[in-house]
Amino acid sequence: MTVSKWLTFGHVLFSEVRHEITRAKPLAGPSILVIDGLGNDDWSFYAAETYPEASVYNLSPRAPLPAELQISPSGMPLSPANHHQVQYKSPKSKFPFDTRSFDVVVYRFPTAAPEGHYRNILSESRRVLRVGGYIELSILDSDLNNLGNLGRRAIRRLKEDIRFKTPDTSFTSTPDLVVRLLGRIGFSDIKAAHVGLPVASSVARCGSQKLTSIHDTGKKRESRSLADMIGDNSPLADQNITKIISRVGRWWYTRCYELAAGTSPRDKHDVLLLRQQGPKFPRWHLSAPLRPSTTIKLSFGASMTGSELIGKQLLDIVLDNKGNRVLLQEPNMATYIINTRRLATPIYPHDANTITSLLDIHPNRPAENECAESQPLQIFEAGTGMGSLTLHLAKAIHAANPPLEPLLRQALCEASLETPTSDQPLRPLLQTELAEMLQTYRDDRHAVIHTLDNRPEHSRQAYTLLRNFRRAQYLCSVDFHVGTIKEFLSARLQELDGQPFLSRAILDIPATFRHADTVIDALLPNGLLIIFVPSISQVAEFQKWVGDNRQPVRCEKVLELPVSTSADGTHDGGGGRPWDVKTVTPREDSLGDGQPVQIMRPKVGDRVRELKQ
């Protein structure tokens, strides 16, 4: 409450009506209507206590307590006498008040919602306001300033989750949208003030941390209010104020936006990471996509059904059929891959991250540089396996493709697969209208992954892996093919009159040199080829094939995974241990016979270049 008052410059109400309220008589005081998007009643209680002359009405999704429960055991009322709770279930409904009933309407922290919800609440507010009345709004913008890469990615993911749950949610700036609606509805003399609000505290300096630690040793830590800190002129005052305000700001942001998506109740097709607490130690289980009839087998002879988890929130604790506590969590991508059953050994997440980084993928977003890039970015992966690398690649190019319609995404989560053919990628069985919608989406993609395996069961498992992760979020960025490299690429090259079309290619197959010629033919100039093999001798074998056949490629780097390194030149710290693999011809005066030999050794230290004058 102190932070709220601080943000409104020391006032509970900040419009001119606050002067009229303080001069009003107790029984003839004005009426205040509060609509609080945070979902609690604290601020309306505070307003009622601050302005005892006014009647405060709070619109809340909760019904008011019965009269017999409105008195605490000590005999004191649970709410001020001038406070009235009124149930309001839907922002699309009319307010349960007569026209021109209030002197001021306070609309605090509207949550993420469609534009129609905001329009209805503002229209109803104008209807119930008396002539000359005021509306006060406290709006938290969904976009944050001074974000890094992780922050921008988190906000983008949050908006995608909100869009999936409520497709008609407005993603324009909430303050700008509300101001525009106020003008259309008929409000005038609109005044606005922008206040910066931290949602993350700064990292304390080492010296400050040590000083605080010594100062607090052997002494009970004192609890100080924000008001005390504002009056403090010590060097750490700003840091302490920021810490408290950022904690409140973070909670406000969670209530306004994150609860609209990330912590929404678990629904069908969600995958959960379940932490089951046993008698002595916990066990972890990755659930199948939730369906009411799904049975999830746990440890210690216990199990649960999908119906017990659907509708729960993340971090909720439920009991299995043996009485063990089970914590609900959302798996990250690495946890999801490692805990998924598989038919083939995966490229583990740390290696997949390194490979994705080495590919140096920079796709353009939709409507960005369209003239310079008429063809989509196309990446080829041979050796789909379980789909671990495929999922990482799909995530890397996801921003280049248009949003997936929620109706189509929902259908993809439920559809089974058609029987694969050599000339068509794996396709889900969809109704005609949805199949046409999917084909239109495929035609509009700006980046695509072509992943191929000669075993149908591997391709089907990889398809399932991507479909089940975050409700098919990255599925449509990938085409799954079954067959041989030569069949697939030769057919594509023939369609394009021999023109190369691949920007990147990854070969995770045995005897890579036997299949690489067609891949190299399909690579664009300056294209990048990565081979992923289990032994250094296979790298040397591939390099020898390149030299013997005069292939138009050169070896840029050889890395041993997963040891990380950082060096100069092409060894750019992307991960892995660099090796020196090359073919040399010994000098005539050496012990060699003059025949080419191969050198295979890990690089040690920085490269040294001898300069001759």
XYZ file of C-alpha atoms in Angstrom:
613
model
C 0.000 0.000 0.000
C 2.895 2.350 0.725
C 4.328 1.748 -2.742
C 0.927 2.508 -4.304
C 0.749 5.778 -2.408
C 4.345 6.625 -3.326
C 3.590 6.116 -7.027
C 0.587 8.477 -6.799
C 2.752 11.233 -5.270
C 1.641 10.713 -1.688
C -2.103 10.626 -2.363
C -4.630 7.807 -2.322
C -6.720 9.610 -4.950
C -4.788 11.938 -7.259
C -7.592 13.725 -9.146
C -9.205 16.975 -8.011
C -12.043 15.056 -6.369
C -9.837 14.337 -3.355
C -10.268 17.941 -2.195
C -14.065 17.654 -2.382
C -14.024 14.413 -0.385
C -12.103 15.921 2.518
C -14.616 18.815 2.713
C -17.715 16.617 2.501
C -20.024 15.888 5.411
C -20.045 12.281 6.717
C -23.578 11.308 5.634
C -23.646 13.288 2.401
C -20.200 12.288 1.201
C -19.428 11.242 -2.340
C -19.323 7.685 -3.604
C -16.183 5.934 -4.872
C -16.252 2.884 -7.153
C -13.114 0.692 -7.174
C -12.312 -1.854 -9.901
C -9.074 -3.603 -8.914
C -7.449 -5.885 -11.462
C -5.064 -7.288 -8.852
C -7.884 -9.417 -7.517
C -7.742 -8.374 -3.857
C -9.659 -5.902 -1.696
C -6.772 -4.272 0.174
C -6.714 -0.991 -1.713
C -10.460 -0.435 -1.397
C -10.177 -1.002 2.386
C -7.352 1.530 2.464
C -9.414 4.070 0.504
C -12.390 3.566 2.837
C -10.222 4.201 5.901
C -8.527 7.217 4.318
C -11.844 8.834 3.315
C -14.381 7.932 6.030
C -16.789 10.561 4.654
C -17.137 8.660 1.363
C -18.946 5.429 0.530
C -16.530 3.016 -1.168
C -17.898 0.246 -3.396
C -15.504 -2.470 -4.518
C -16.317 -4.571 -7.600
C -14.837 -7.993 -6.941
C -15.212 -11.489 -8.424
C -15.762 -12.703 -4.858
C -19.153 -12.473 -3.207
C -19.405 -10.448 0.029
C -19.250 -12.331 3.307
C -22.530 -13.103 5.071
C -23.460 -10.618 7.787
C -22.681 -13.084 10.596
C -19.097 -13.521 9.312
C -18.284 -9.843 8.912
C -17.324 -9.505 12.582
C -13.940 -10.834 13.773
C -13.650 -12.919 16.991
C -12.426 -9.804 18.805
C -15.669 -7.998 17.967
C -14.101 -5.640 15.417
C -15.572 -5.467 11.893
C -13.458 -7.077 9.166
C -13.950 -4.092 6.858
C -14.635 -0.381 7.433
C -18.266 0.612 7.891
C -18.221 2.710 4.713
C -16.837 -0.167 2.608
C -19.214 -2.234 0.460
C -18.306 -5.382 -1.463
C -20.229 -6.026 -4.709
C -19.760 -9.167 -6.785
C -18.883 -8.603 -10.451
C -18.111 -11.812 -12.342
C -17.376 -10.763 -15.918
C -15.772 -7.644 -17.459
C -18.278 -8.000 -20.305
C -21.265 -7.420 -17.979
C -23.004 -4.197 -16.974
C -22.218 -2.655 -13.608
C -24.957 -3.387 -11.022
C -25.517 0.350 -10.357
C -27.845 3.065 -11.575
C -26.744 5.804 -13.933
C -24.832 8.723 -12.341
C -24.240 7.046 -8.998
C -20.560 7.841 -8.323
C -18.289 10.838 -8.095
C -15.109 8.946 -8.963
C -14.252 5.567 -10.488
C -10.837 4.054 -9.741
C -9.691 1.438 -12.274
C -6.463 -0.116 -11.015
C -4.095 -2.404 -12.909
C -6.254 -3.813 -15.701
C -5.092 -7.315 -16.604
C -4.318 -8.652 -20.089
C -7.656 -8.881 -21.896
C -9.329 -8.292 -25.271
C -10.005 -4.693 -26.240
C -13.738 -5.276 -25.812
C -13.286 -5.855 -22.068
C -11.548 -2.500 -21.623
C -14.170 -0.749 -23.757
C -17.051 -2.178 -21.728
C -15.549 -1.248 -18.356
C -14.755 2.301 -19.482
C -18.215 2.729 -21.046
C -19.902 1.484 -17.887
C -17.693 3.767 -15.805
C -18.878 6.785 -17.779
C -22.497 5.658 -17.386
C -22.324 5.414 -13.584
C -20.314 8.637 -13.145
C -22.113 11.833 -12.213
C -21.695 14.905 -14.391
C -18.269 16.357 -13.631
C -17.041 13.082 -12.134
C -13.552 11.645 -12.534
C -12.068 8.338 -13.566
C -8.595 7.459 -12.272
C -6.534 4.703 -13.828
C -3.297 3.010 -12.776
C -2.042 1.005 -15.763
C 0.997 -1.267 -15.900
C 2.431 -1.587 -19.402
C 3.249 -5.097 -20.629
C 6.476 -3.963 -22.321
C 9.534 -3.479 -20.140
C 12.485 -1.140 -20.633
C 16.203 -1.942 -20.451
C 15.736 -5.623 -21.246
C 18.488 -8.039 -22.186
C 18.175 -10.977 -24.558
C 16.716 -13.295 -21.918
C 14.192 -10.680 -20.835
C 12.991 -9.987 -24.373
C 12.676 -13.711 -25.014
C 10.661 -14.175 -21.810
C 8.250 -11.341 -22.697
C 7.780 -12.709 -26.213
C 7.064 -16.167 -24.858
C 4.615 -14.698 -22.351
C 2.687 -12.931 -25.125
C 2.592 -16.146 -27.174
C 1.129 -18.011 -24.203
C -1.503 -15.314 -23.681
C -2.369 -15.398 -27.379
C -2.800 -19.168 -27.284
C -5.180 -18.944 -24.332
C -7.138 -15.874 -25.519
C -6.421 -15.184 -29.214
C -8.275 -11.847 -29.225
C -6.153 -10.346 -26.427
C -4.846 -6.896 -27.334
C -1.033 -6.659 -27.503
C -0.822 -2.944 -28.195
C 0.448 -0.680 -25.431
C -2.221 -0.858 -22.722
C -1.861 2.818 -21.652
C -2.131 4.017 -25.270
C -5.136 1.772 -25.882
C -6.953 2.984 -22.757
C -6.287 6.661 -23.528
C -7.639 6.163 -27.057
C -10.765 4.442 -25.730
C -11.330 7.190 -23.154
C -11.448 9.779 -25.926
C -13.846 7.717 -28.038
C -16.209 7.063 -25.139
C -16.531 10.752 -24.290
C -14.079 11.575 -21.504
C -12.286 14.900 -21.781
C -9.403 16.775 -20.167
C -7.326 13.595 -19.970
C -4.065 13.967 -18.048
C -1.365 11.306 -17.845
C 1.801 10.794 -15.841
C 4.415 8.160 -16.661
C 6.236 6.675 -13.682
C 9.135 4.242 -14.045
C 8.729 1.168 -11.881
C 11.543 -1.350 -11.334
C 10.606 -5.008 -11.562
C 14.112 -6.316 -10.770
C 16.568 -4.986 -8.216
C 20.141 -4.162 -9.169
C 23.012 -6.424 -8.205
C 24.654 -5.190 -5.036
C 28.364 -4.370 -5.070
C 30.689 -6.730 -3.239
C 31.804 -4.028 -0.830
C 28.221 -3.142 0.042
C 27.388 -6.769 0.695
C 30.356 -7.170 3.022
C 29.557 -3.963 4.866
C 25.956 -5.034 5.404
C 27.045 -8.470 6.561
C 29.431 -7.057 9.173
C 26.893 -4.513 10.340
C 24.198 -7.186 10.824
C 26.396 -9.769 12.568
C 25.153 -10.583 16.033
C 22.348 -8.090 15.735
C 18.686 -8.644 14.977
C 17.819 -7.170 11.627
C 15.512 -4.188 11.897
C 12.425 -3.975 9.711
C 12.181 -0.567 8.071
C 9.233 0.824 6.163
C 9.443 2.409 2.737
C 8.609 5.777 4.274
C 11.654 5.478 6.553
C 13.869 4.570 3.609
C 12.650 7.522 1.538
C 13.807 9.833 4.319
C 17.154 8.055 4.585
C 20.135 9.878 3.053
C 22.661 7.050 3.431
C 24.506 5.670 0.353
C 22.444 2.467 0.375
C 19.055 4.208 0.595
C 18.310 4.129 -3.150
C 19.317 0.481 -3.373
C 17.010 -0.498 -0.500
C 14.101 1.507 -1.945
C 14.603 -0.121 -5.343
C 14.614 -3.557 -3.755
C 11.258 -3.021 -2.028
C 9.567 -1.310 -4.978
C 10.844 -3.918 -7.445
C 9.397 -6.667 -5.266
C 5.987 -4.990 -5.397
C 6.345 -4.194 -9.105
C 7.221 -7.790 -9.873
C 4.099 -8.968 -8.030
C 1.942 -6.454 -9.911
C 3.343 -7.624 -13.245
C 2.659 -11.245 -12.325
C -0.943 -10.463 -11.426
C -1.588 -8.363 -14.538
C 0.102 -10.501 -17.192
C 1.781 -13.717 -16.061
C -1.342 -15.077 -14.396
C -3.061 -14.636 -17.766
C -0.685 -17.170 -19.337
C 2.205 -18.906 -17.616
C 0.450 -19.832 -14.419
C -2.915 -20.498 -15.951
C -4.573 -23.771 -14.973
C -3.047 -26.817 -16.622
C -5.117 -27.871 -19.586
C -5.336 -30.778 -21.999
C -2.114 -31.536 -23.923
C 0.150 -29.883 -21.334
C 3.228 -31.857 -20.253
C 4.265 -31.588 -16.607
C 7.373 -32.428 -14.627
C 6.155 -34.133 -11.453
C 8.269 -34.172 -8.301
C 7.020 -37.070 -6.209
C 8.142 -37.014 -2.579
C 8.845 -40.563 -1.405
C 9.514 -41.907 2.107
C 13.182 -40.855 1.979
C 13.903 -39.047 -1.278
C 12.012 -37.547 -4.236
C 11.553 -38.987 -7.721
C 10.983 -37.046 -10.934
C 8.577 -38.022 -13.696
C 7.703 -36.437 -17.030
C 4.005 -36.795 -17.700
C 2.439 -37.657 -21.016
C 0.252 -34.900 -22.546
C -2.614 -34.458 -20.122
C -5.947 -35.985 -21.020
C -8.755 -36.814 -18.588
C -8.387 -40.561 -19.124
C -4.558 -40.643 -19.079
C -2.960 -42.711 -16.300
C 0.457 -41.450 -15.171
C 2.553 -44.114 -13.474
C 4.784 -42.855 -10.675
C 7.306 -44.452 -8.324
C 6.582 -46.405 -5.143
C 3.682 -48.198 -6.836
C 1.664 -44.977 -7.159
C -0.154 -43.386 -10.072
C -2.376 -40.439 -10.983
C -4.904 -39.653 -13.685
C -4.898 -36.679 -16.025
C -8.207 -35.470 -14.613
C -6.479 -34.946 -11.234
C -3.953 -32.559 -12.824
C -6.067 -30.696 -15.388
C -7.170 -27.404 -13.852
C -4.305 -27.256 -11.348
C -1.755 -24.443 -11.198
C 2.000 -24.784 -11.546
C 3.678 -25.322 -8.154
C 0.476 -26.804 -6.756
C 0.954 -29.878 -4.564
C -1.408 -32.825 -5.034
C -1.498 -36.347 -3.599
C -1.094 -39.532 -5.630
C -3.171 -42.647 -4.921
C -0.645 -43.739 -2.255
C -0.751 -40.441 -0.385
C 2.633 -39.120 -1.603
C 2.962 -35.387 -2.215
C 3.463 -34.475 -5.891
C 4.675 -31.012 -6.936
C 3.637 -29.750 -10.393
C 6.338 -28.021 -12.448
C 6.801 -27.008 -16.064
C 9.751 -28.792 -17.734
C 12.318 -26.766 -19.609
C 13.503 -28.012 -22.988
C 16.586 -29.857 -21.714
C 14.624 -31.607 -18.967
C 11.908 -32.520 -21.450
C 14.378 -34.108 -23.887
C 16.380 -36.033 -21.304
C 13.290 -37.495 -19.633
C 11.468 -38.479 -22.834
C 11.550 -42.140 -23.824
C 13.508 -42.695 -27.020
C 14.366 -45.247 -29.683
C 17.730 -43.693 -30.567
C 20.520 -42.093 -28.567
C 19.878 -38.337 -28.654
C 22.212 -35.469 -29.279
C 22.129 -34.295 -25.679
C 20.957 -30.744 -25.006
C 24.398 -29.265 -24.228
C 25.753 -30.637 -27.523
C 22.639 -29.555 -29.432
C 23.073 -26.037 -28.046
C 26.677 -25.997 -29.271
C 25.717 -27.209 -32.751
C 22.917 -24.638 -33.001
C 25.332 -21.902 -31.952
C 27.914 -23.011 -34.533
C 25.289 -22.840 -37.278
C 25.037 -19.087 -36.577
C 21.385 -18.825 -37.618
C 19.982 -15.307 -38.108
C 16.519 -15.582 -39.672
C 14.546 -12.483 -40.577
C 11.218 -11.859 -38.923
C 8.050 -11.772 -41.042
C 7.854 -8.598 -43.198
C 11.548 -7.861 -42.545
C 13.892 -7.605 -45.558
C 11.473 -9.519 -47.773
C 12.929 -8.123 -50.971
C 16.451 -9.218 -50.095
C 15.354 -12.750 -49.269
C 12.849 -14.177 -51.723
C 13.501 -17.788 -50.702
C 12.991 -19.066 -47.156
C 15.936 -20.017 -44.982
C 16.235 -23.803 -45.335
C 18.252 -26.088 -43.051
C 18.788 -29.787 -43.699
C 19.345 -32.376 -40.951
C 20.213 -35.971 -41.881
C 19.732 -38.410 -39.021
C 16.638 -37.218 -37.158
C 16.969 -39.780 -34.367
C 14.718 -38.866 -31.460
C 14.495 -35.208 -32.567
C 16.622 -33.478 -29.930
C 18.639 -31.364 -32.368
C 15.525 -30.868 -34.491
C 13.745 -29.244 -31.551
C 16.689 -26.925 -30.865
C 16.848 -25.887 -34.525
C 13.094 -25.297 -34.679
C 13.331 -23.029 -31.653
C 16.182 -21.081 -33.301
C 14.123 -20.259 -36.426
C 10.745 -19.902 -34.708
C 10.751 -16.089 -34.757
C 10.985 -16.049 -38.562
C 7.602 -17.689 -39.087
C 4.114 -16.199 -38.632
C 2.017 -17.044 -35.551
C 0.139 -20.329 -35.620
C -3.636 -20.067 -35.420
C -4.844 -21.404 -32.029
C -7.501 -23.588 -33.686
C -4.867 -25.247 -35.897
C -2.448 -25.631 -33.002
C -5.121 -27.338 -30.931
C -5.928 -29.712 -33.804
C -2.249 -30.614 -34.261
C -2.035 -31.649 -30.601
C -4.828 -34.179 -31.141
C -4.260 -35.435 -34.711
C -2.645 -38.748 -35.597
C -0.176 -39.150 -38.478
C -0.765 -40.238 -42.040
C 1.269 -43.105 -43.495
C 4.542 -41.505 -44.683
C 5.626 -41.553 -48.334
C 9.048 -40.984 -49.847
C 8.028 -37.785 -51.651
C 5.936 -36.138 -48.911
C 6.794 -35.173 -45.317
C 4.919 -36.640 -42.376
C 1.488 -35.037 -42.211
C -1.215 -35.089 -39.537
C -4.691 -36.386 -40.323
C -6.814 -33.224 -40.304
C -10.195 -32.140 -41.554
C -10.147 -30.564 -45.014
C -10.461 -26.988 -43.755
C -7.679 -27.442 -41.194
C -5.464 -29.247 -43.724
C -5.808 -26.284 -46.096
C -5.000 -23.918 -43.239
C -1.854 -25.942 -42.460
C -0.770 -25.920 -46.114
C -1.246 -22.149 -46.287
C 0.916 -21.781 -43.190
C 3.635 -23.984 -44.721
C 3.640 -21.879 -47.885
C 4.059 -18.668 -45.855
C 7.041 -19.840 -43.789
C 10.238 -17.778 -43.920
C 12.395 -20.539 -42.399
C 12.051 -24.313 -42.406
C 13.923 -27.345 -41.094
C 14.066 -30.411 -43.368
C 14.898 -33.382 -41.154
C 15.342 -36.835 -42.669
C 15.754 -40.358 -41.326
C 15.672 -43.709 -43.093
C 13.658 -45.273 -40.275
C 9.966 -44.333 -40.140
C 9.742 -45.091 -36.415
C 12.457 -42.512 -35.689
C 10.703 -39.807 -37.696
C 7.397 -40.544 -36.000
C 8.991 -40.345 -32.564
C 10.690 -37.047 -33.417
C 7.368 -35.685 -34.700
C 5.751 -36.697 -31.407
C 8.580 -35.062 -29.442
C 7.971 -31.698 -31.121
C 4.185 -32.032 -31.039
C 4.088 -32.656 -27.284
C 6.503 -29.848 -26.345
C 4.587 -26.731 -25.329
C 1.509 -27.842 -27.284
C 3.178 -28.016 -30.722
C 4.688 -24.526 -30.496
C 7.594 -25.342 -32.865
C 6.082 -28.246 -34.818
C 5.113 -26.417 -38.010
C 8.621 -25.044 -38.544
C 9.812 -28.590 -39.361
C 9.177 -30.975 -42.261
C 9.829 -34.628 -41.322
C 10.970 -36.869 -44.191
C 11.578 -40.620 -44.452
C 14.000 -41.992 -47.040
C 17.571 -41.555 -48.239
C 19.560 -38.360 -48.609
C 20.122 -38.870 -52.332
C 16.438 -39.495 -53.062
C 15.248 -36.448 -51.151
C 17.855 -33.895 -52.249
C 18.055 -35.080 -55.861
C 14.292 -34.676 -56.233
C 14.427 -31.163 -54.752
C 17.356 -30.151 -56.960
C 15.514 -31.437 -60.013
C 12.468 -29.318 -59.096
C 14.735 -26.259 -58.842
C 16.650 -26.973 -62.088
C 19.785 -27.797 -60.138
C 19.826 -24.557 -58.142
C 21.134 -24.960 -54.553
C 18.678 -24.080 -51.797
C 20.175 -25.058 -48.416
C 21.766 -22.460 -46.134
C 22.870 -24.961 -43.485
C 23.210 -28.746 -43.272
C 23.966 -31.207 -40.460
C 24.958 -34.828 -41.023
C 24.540 -37.107 -38.010
C 25.002 -40.406 -39.849
C 27.687 -43.103 -40.289
C 30.110 -42.808 -43.215
C 29.248 -39.189 -43.902
C 31.502 -38.991 -46.980
C 29.292 -41.499 -48.820
C 26.322 -39.113 -48.737
C 27.927 -35.678 -48.564
C 28.320 -35.009 -52.296
C 24.587 -34.482 -52.838
C 24.384 -32.327 -49.700
C 27.263 -30.148 -50.897
C 25.571 -29.742 -54.295
C 22.430 -28.482 -52.520
C 24.309 -25.972 -50.329
C 24.184 -22.312 -51.269
C 27.463 -20.422 -51.712
C 28.866 -19.674 -48.265
C 26.623 -22.412 -46.863
C 27.672 -24.217 -43.712
C 27.992 -27.989 -43.262
C 28.417 -29.677 -39.870
C 29.199 -33.369 -39.456
C 28.580 -34.962 -36.063
C 30.603 -38.174 -35.661
C 31.739 -40.219 -32.636
C 35.479 -40.489 -33.439
C 38.222 -38.198 -34.668
C 39.302 -40.750 -37.273
C 35.942 -40.300 -39.019
C 36.665 -36.578 -39.275
C 40.017 -37.370 -40.877
C 38.329 -39.829 -43.227
C 35.855 -37.148 -44.320
C 38.613 -34.607 -44.805
C 40.578 -37.052 -46.965
C 37.474 -37.638 -49.100
C 37.072 -33.888 -49.565
C 40.652 -33.562 -50.800
C 40.611 -36.623 -53.039
C 37.369 -35.555 -54.735
C 38.160 -31.824 -54.870
C 34.921 -30.917 -53.123
C 34.270 -27.139 -52.933
C 34.385 -27.017 -49.128
C 37.067 -26.246 -46.572
C 37.426 -27.304 -42.948
C 36.820 -24.365 -40.643
C 37.131 -26.034 -37.258
C 37.056 -29.409 -35.524
C 35.638 -29.560 -31.999
C 35.555 -32.220 -29.345
C 32.405 -32.054 -27.242
C 31.428 -31.172 -24.560
C 34.505 -29.436 -23.083
C 34.184 -25.692 -23.552
C 36.990 -23.500 -24.802
C 37.725 -20.002 -25.979
C 40.429 -19.021 -28.424
C 41.051 -16.707 -31.333
C 40.063 -16.884 -34.974
C 37.319 -19.294 -35.867
C 37.475 -20.791 -32.360
C 35.015 -18.258 -31.041
C 34.050 -19.762 -27.695
C 30.969 -21.457 -29.110
C 31.820 -24.540 -27.043
C 33.799 -27.718 -27.543
C 37.488 -28.539 -27.562
C 39.321 -27.589 -30.787
C 41.348 -30.200 -32.627
C 43.956 -29.813 -35.337
C 43.083 -32.212 -38.176
C 44.950 -31.771 -41.451
C 46.757 -33.593 -44.229
C 50.456 -32.682 -44.669
C 53.325 -33.866 -46.825
C 56.571 -34.282 -44.840
C 59.647 -32.464 -46.077
C 62.208 -34.465 -48.038
C 64.809 -34.096 -45.305
C 62.516 -35.542 -42.652
C 62.089 -39.185 -41.794
C 58.957 -39.452 -43.944
C 58.842 -40.972 -47.378
C 57.237 -37.950 -48.988
C 53.704 -39.377 -48.940
C 50.797 -37.327 -47.481
C 49.996 -38.107 -43.844
C 47.215 -36.977 -41.542
C 47.712 -35.132 -38.279
C 45.060 -35.460 -35.567
C 45.732 -33.761 -32.242
C 43.959 -31.419 -29.842
C 45.033 -27.801 -29.993
C 47.015 -26.618 -26.980
C 47.149 -22.923 -26.097
C 46.864 -20.090 -28.586
C 48.083 -20.370 -32.123
C 51.498 -18.790 -32.683
C 52.333 -17.211 -36.014
C 55.944 -16.666 -36.969
C 56.499 -13.343 -38.682
C 59.433 -12.992 -41.063
C 60.828 -9.632 -42.045
